[in-house]
CSV table of C-alpha atoms in Angstrom, one decimal:
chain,number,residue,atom,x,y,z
A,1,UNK,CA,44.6,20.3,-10.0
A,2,UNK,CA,42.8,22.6,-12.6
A,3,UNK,CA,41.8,25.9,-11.3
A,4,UNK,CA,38.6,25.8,-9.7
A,5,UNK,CA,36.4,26.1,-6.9
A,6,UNK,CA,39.2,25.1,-4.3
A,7,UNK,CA,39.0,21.8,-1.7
A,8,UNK,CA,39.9,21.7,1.5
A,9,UNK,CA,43.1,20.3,0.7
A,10,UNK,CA,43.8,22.6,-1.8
A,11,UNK,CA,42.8,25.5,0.3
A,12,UNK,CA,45.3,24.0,3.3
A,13,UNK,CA,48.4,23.6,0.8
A,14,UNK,CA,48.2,26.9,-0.5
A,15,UNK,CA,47.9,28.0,2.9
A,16,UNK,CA,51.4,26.2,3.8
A,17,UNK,CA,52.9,27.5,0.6
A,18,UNK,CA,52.3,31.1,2.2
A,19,UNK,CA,53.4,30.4,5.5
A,20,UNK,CA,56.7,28.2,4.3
A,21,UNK,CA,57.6,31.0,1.7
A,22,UNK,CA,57.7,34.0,4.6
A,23,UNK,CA,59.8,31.6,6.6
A,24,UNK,CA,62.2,31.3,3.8
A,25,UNK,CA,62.1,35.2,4.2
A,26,UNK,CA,60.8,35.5,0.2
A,27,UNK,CA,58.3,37.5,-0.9
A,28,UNK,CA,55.6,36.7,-3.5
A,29,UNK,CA,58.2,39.0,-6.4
A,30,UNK,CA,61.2,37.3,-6.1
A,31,UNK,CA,59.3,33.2,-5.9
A,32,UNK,CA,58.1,34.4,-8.9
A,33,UNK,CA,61.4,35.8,-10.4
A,34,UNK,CA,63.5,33.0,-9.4
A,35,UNK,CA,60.7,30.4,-11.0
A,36,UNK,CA,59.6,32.1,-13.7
A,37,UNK,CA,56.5,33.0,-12.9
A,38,UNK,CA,53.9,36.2,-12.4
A,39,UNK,CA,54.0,37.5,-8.6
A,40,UNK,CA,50.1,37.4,-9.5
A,41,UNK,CA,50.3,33.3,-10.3
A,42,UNK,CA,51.8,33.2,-6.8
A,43,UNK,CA,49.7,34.8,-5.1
A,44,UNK,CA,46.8,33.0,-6.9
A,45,UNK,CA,48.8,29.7,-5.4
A,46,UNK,CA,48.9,31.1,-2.1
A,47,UNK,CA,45.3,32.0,-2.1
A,48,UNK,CA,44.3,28.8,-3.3
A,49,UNK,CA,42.2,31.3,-6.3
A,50,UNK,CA,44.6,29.1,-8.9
A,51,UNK,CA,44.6,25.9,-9.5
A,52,UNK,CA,47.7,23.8,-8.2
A,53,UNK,CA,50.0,22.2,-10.2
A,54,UNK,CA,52.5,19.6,-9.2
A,55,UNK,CA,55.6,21.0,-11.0
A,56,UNK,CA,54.9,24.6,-9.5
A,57,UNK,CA,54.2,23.1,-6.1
A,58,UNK,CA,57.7,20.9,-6.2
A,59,UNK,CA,59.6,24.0,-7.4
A,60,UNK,CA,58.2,26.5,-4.8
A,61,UNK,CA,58.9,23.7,-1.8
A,62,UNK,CA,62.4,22.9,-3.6
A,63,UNK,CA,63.2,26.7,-3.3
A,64,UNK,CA,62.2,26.9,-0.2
A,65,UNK,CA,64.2,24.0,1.1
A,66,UNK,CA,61.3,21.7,2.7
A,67,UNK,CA,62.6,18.7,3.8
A,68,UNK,CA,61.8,15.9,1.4
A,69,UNK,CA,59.9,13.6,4.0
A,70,UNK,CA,57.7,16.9,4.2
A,71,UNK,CA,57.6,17.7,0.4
A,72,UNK,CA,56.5,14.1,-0.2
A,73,UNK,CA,53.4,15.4,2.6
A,74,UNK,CA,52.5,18.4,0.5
A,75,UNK,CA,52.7,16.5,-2.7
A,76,UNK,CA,50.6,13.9,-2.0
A,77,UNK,CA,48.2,16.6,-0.6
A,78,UNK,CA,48.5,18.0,-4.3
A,79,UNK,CA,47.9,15.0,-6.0
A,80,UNK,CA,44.6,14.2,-3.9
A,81,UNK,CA,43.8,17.9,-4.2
A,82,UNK,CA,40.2,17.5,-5.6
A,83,UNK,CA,39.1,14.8,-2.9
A,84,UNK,CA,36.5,16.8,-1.0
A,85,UNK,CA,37.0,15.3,2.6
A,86,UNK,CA,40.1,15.4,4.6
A,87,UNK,CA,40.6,12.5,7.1
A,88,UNK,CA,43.7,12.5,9.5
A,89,UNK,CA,45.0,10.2,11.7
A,90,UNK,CA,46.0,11.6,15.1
A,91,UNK,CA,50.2,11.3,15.8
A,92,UNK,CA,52.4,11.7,18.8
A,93,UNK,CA,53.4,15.0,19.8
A,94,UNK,CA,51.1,18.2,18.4
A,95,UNK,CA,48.7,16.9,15.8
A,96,UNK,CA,49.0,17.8,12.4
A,97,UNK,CA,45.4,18.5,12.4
A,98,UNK,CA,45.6,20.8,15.7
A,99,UNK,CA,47.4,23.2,14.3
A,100,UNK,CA,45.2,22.7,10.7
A,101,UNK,CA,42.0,23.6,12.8
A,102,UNK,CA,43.9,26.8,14.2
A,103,UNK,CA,44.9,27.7,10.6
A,104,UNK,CA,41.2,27.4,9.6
A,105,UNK,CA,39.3,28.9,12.8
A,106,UNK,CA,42.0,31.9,12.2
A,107,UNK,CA,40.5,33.0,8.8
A,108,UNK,CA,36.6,31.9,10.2
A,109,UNK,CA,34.0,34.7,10.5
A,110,UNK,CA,31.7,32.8,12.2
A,111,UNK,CA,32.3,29.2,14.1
A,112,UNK,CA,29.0,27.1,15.9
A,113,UNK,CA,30.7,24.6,18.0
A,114,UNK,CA,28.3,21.6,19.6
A,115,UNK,CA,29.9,19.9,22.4
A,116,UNK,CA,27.7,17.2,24.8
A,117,UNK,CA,30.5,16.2,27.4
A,118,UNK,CA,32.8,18.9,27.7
A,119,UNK,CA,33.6,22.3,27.4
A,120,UNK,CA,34.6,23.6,23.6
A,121,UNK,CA,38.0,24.1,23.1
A,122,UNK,CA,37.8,27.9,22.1
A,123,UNK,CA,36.1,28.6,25.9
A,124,UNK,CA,38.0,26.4,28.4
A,125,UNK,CA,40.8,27.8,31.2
A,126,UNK,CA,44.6,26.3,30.8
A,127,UNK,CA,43.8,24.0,33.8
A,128,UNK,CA,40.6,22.3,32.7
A,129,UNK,CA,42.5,21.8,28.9
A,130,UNK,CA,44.7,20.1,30.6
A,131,UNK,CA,42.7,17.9,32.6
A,132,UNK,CA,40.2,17.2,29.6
A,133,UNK,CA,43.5,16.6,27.5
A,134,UNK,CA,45.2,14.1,29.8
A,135,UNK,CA,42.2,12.6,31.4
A,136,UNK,CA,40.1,11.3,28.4
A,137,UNK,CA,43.1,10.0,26.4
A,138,UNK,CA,43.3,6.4,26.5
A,139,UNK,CA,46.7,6.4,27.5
A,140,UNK,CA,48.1,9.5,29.5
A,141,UNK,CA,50.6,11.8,27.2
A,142,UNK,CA,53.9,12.7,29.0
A,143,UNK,CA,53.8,15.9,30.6
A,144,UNK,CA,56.0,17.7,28.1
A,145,UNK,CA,53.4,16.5,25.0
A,146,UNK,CA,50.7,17.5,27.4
A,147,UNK,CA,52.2,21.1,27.5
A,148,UNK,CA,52.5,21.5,24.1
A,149,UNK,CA,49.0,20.7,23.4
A,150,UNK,CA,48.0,22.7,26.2
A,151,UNK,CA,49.7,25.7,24.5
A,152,UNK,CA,48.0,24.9,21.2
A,153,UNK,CA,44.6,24.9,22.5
A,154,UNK,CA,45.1,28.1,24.4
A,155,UNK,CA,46.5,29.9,21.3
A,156,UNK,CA,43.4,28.8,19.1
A,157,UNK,CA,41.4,31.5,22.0
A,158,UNK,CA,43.3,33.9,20.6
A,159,UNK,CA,41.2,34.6,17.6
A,160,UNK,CA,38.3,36.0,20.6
A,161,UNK,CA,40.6,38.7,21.4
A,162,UNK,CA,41.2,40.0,18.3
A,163,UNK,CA,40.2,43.8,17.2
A,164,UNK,CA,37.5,41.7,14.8
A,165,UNK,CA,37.0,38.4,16.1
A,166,UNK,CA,35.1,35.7,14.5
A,167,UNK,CA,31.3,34.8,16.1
A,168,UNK,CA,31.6,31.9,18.3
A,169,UNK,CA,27.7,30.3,19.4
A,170,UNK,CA,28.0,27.3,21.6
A,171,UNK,CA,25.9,24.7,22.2
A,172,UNK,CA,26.8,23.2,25.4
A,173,UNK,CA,25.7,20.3,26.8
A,174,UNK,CA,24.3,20.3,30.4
A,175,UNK,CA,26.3,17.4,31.2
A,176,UNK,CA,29.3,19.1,30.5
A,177,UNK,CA,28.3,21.9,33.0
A,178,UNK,CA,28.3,19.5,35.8
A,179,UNK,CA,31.1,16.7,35.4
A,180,UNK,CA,33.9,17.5,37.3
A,181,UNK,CA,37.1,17.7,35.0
A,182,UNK,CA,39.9,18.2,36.7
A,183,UNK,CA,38.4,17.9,40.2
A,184,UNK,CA,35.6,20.5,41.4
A,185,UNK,CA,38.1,23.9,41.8
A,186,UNK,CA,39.2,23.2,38.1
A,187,UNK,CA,35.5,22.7,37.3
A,188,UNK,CA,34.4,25.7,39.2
A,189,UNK,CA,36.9,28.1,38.0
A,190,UNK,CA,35.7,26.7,34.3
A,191,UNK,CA,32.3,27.9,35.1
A,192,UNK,CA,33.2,30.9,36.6
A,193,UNK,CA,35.5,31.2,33.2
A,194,UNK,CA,32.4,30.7,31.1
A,195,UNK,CA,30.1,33.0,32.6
A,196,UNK,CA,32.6,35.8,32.0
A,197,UNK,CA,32.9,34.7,28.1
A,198,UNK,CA,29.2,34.7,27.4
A,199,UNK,CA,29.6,38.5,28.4
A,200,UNK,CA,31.3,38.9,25.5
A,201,UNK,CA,29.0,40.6,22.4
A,202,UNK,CA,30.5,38.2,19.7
A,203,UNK,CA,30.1,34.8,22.1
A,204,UNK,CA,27.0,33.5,22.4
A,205,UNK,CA,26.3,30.2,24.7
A,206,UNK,CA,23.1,28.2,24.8
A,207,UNK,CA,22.6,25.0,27.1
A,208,UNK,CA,21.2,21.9,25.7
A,209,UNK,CA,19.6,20.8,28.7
A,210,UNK,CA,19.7,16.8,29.8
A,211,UNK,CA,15.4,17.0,30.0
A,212,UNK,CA,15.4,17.7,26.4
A,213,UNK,CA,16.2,13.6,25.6
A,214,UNK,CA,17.7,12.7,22.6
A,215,UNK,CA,19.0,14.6,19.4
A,216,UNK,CA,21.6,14.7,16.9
A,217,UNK,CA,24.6,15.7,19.2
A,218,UNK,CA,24.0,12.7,20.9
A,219,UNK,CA,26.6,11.4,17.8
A,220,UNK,CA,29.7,13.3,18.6
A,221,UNK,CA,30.7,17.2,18.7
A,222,UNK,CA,31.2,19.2,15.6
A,223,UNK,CA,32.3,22.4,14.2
A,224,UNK,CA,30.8,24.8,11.4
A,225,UNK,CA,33.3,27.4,10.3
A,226,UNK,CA,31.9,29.9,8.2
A,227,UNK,CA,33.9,32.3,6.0
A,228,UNK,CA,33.9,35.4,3.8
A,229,UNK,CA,34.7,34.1,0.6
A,230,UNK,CA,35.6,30.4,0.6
A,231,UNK,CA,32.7,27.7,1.2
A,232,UNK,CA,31.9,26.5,4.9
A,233,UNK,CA,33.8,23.5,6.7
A,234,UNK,CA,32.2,21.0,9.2
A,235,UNK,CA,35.0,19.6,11.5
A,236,UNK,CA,34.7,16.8,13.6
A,237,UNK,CA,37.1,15.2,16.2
A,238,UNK,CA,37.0,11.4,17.6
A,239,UNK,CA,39.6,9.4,19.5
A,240,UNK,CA,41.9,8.7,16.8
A,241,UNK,CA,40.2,10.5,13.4
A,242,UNK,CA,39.9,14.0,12.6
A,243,UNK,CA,37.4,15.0,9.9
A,244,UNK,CA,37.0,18.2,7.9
A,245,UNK,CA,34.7,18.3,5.7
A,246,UNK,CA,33.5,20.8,2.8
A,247,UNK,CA,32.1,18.9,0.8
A,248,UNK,CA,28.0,20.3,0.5
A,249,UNK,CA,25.8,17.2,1.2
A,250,UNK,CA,28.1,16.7,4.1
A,251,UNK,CA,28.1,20.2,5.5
A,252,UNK,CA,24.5,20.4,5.1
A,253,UNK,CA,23.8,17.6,6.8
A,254,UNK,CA,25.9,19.0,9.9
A,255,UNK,CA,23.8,22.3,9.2
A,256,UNK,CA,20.2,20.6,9.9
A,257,UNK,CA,22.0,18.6,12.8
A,258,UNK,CA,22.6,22.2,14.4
A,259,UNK,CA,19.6,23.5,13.8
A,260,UNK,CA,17.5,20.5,15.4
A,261,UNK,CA,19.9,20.9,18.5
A,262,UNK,CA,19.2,24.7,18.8
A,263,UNK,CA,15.6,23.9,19.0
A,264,UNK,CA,16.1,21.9,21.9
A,265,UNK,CA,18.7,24.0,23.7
A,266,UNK,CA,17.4,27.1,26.7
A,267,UNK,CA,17.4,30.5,24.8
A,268,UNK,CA,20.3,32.6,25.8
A,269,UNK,CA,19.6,34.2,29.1
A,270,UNK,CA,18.1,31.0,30.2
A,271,UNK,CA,21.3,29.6,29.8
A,272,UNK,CA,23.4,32.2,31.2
A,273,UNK,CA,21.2,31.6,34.8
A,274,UNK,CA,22.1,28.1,34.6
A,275,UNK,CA,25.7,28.9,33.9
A,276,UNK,CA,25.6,31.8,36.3
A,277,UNK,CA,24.0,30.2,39.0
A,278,UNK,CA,26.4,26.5,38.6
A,279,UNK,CA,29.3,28.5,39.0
A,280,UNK,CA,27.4,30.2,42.8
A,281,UNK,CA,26.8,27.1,43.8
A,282,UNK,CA,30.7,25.4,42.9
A,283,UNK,CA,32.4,28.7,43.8
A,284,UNK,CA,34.4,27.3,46.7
């Protein structure tokens, strides 16, 4: 790929360059000794501020010693590197995309999350993951799957607690408020979880109420990331697809969506009563 404004698969292949290269215990100096190239051009790969080029690509992953079914991965990823849309099929085990989404909300400065049914990944407890993991899947995972992904969705909340954490506003769907995952104690102890998060000064939580009818949520949840240099993302996540997308039309579209959902949603201390006084009322 010619260098360029980078994709999202660009931007996600550089990104595995960079982690795969530390693992081999390398630094940026001696890749580019030992291939002939500037420490500048590899950190321009890593960055995903240079183009990629197959040959490089190969030779990095070679010297690195990724597994070939792996290098094929990246390859391909290469080859398809100006595609604007990344689609993803959802596997056994810990998604591919999971820990693609933490690799992305990681370098976010600002993420507006819409969920309608449930509460957002980046503000649930460990036991109401768990339930909303296992108990909308159309077939059960085994318990030791179900930990792993667990674990992965609790590590994503780790970008809240940093020293400068990302902005996180939530749209939350009343409905979500009041269905019962995991029983009402795992439910209550969510809401109770909640109304301590929206305490926070960089998470802010606003209640799309059931009485405001219908509106483009109604469609599925999504996810804007926003970041300091590189162009926004839209992320969605269905039963069996996962979709990032960067492509403009596309994350514009999400855009207006948002914005026609925050019109109908309470304004913030509106929705912190509701919040506030669910969790009273399902406090056991």
């Amino acid at each position: 790929m010619p260098p360029g404004r980078p994709t999202i698969r660009s931007r996600q292949v550089a990104g595995e360059l960079r982690r795969l290269r530390k693992q081999a215990g390398l630094t940026t100096g001696e890749v580019g000794q030992r291939l002939g190239l500037s420490q500048a051009k590899v950190s321009r790969v890593e960055t995903g501020t240079s183009g990629l080029r197959l040959g490089d690509v190969q030779a990095m992953l070679g010297l690195y010693r990724v597994p070939e079914p792996r290098q094929a991965e990246i390859l391909d990823q290469v080859r398809r590197a100006a595609e604007p849309g990344w689609l993803q099929v959802h596997g056994r085990g810990l998604p591919e995309q999971w820990q693609t989404l933490i690799d992305w909300e990681s370098k976010a400065v600002a993420l507006r999350a819409y969920h309608g049914d449930l509460v957002p990944g980046l503000l649930q407890t460990a036991d109401y993951a768990r339930a909303a993991i296992r108990d909308t899947a159309s077939e059960p995972p085994p318990e030791a799957e179900l930990d792993v992904k667990v674990a992965a969705r609790l590590a994503r909340q780790g970008i809240l607690s940093r020293e400068h954490p990302p902005t996180l506003h939530a749209l939350i769907g009343e409905a979500a408020l009041r269905i019962p995952v995991g029983g009402p104690a795992i439910a209550s102890a969510q809401l109770r979880h909640l109304a301590e998060a929206i305490r926070k000064p960089h998470v802010l939580v606003r209640v799309v109420p059931l009485a405001a009818g219908a509106h483009p949520g109604l469609e599925g949840p999504f996810v804007l990331m926003d970041f300091d240099t590189d162009r926004s993302l839209a992320y969605t996540d269905h039963r069996s697809r996962t979709l990032f997308l960067d492509d403009e039309a596309a994350v514009r579209t999400h855009r207006l969506a948002w914005d026609r959902i925050t019109a109908v949603a309470l304004p913030a201390e509106a929705s912190a009563e509701v919040i506030t006084s669910l969790a009273a009322v399902a406090a056991p």
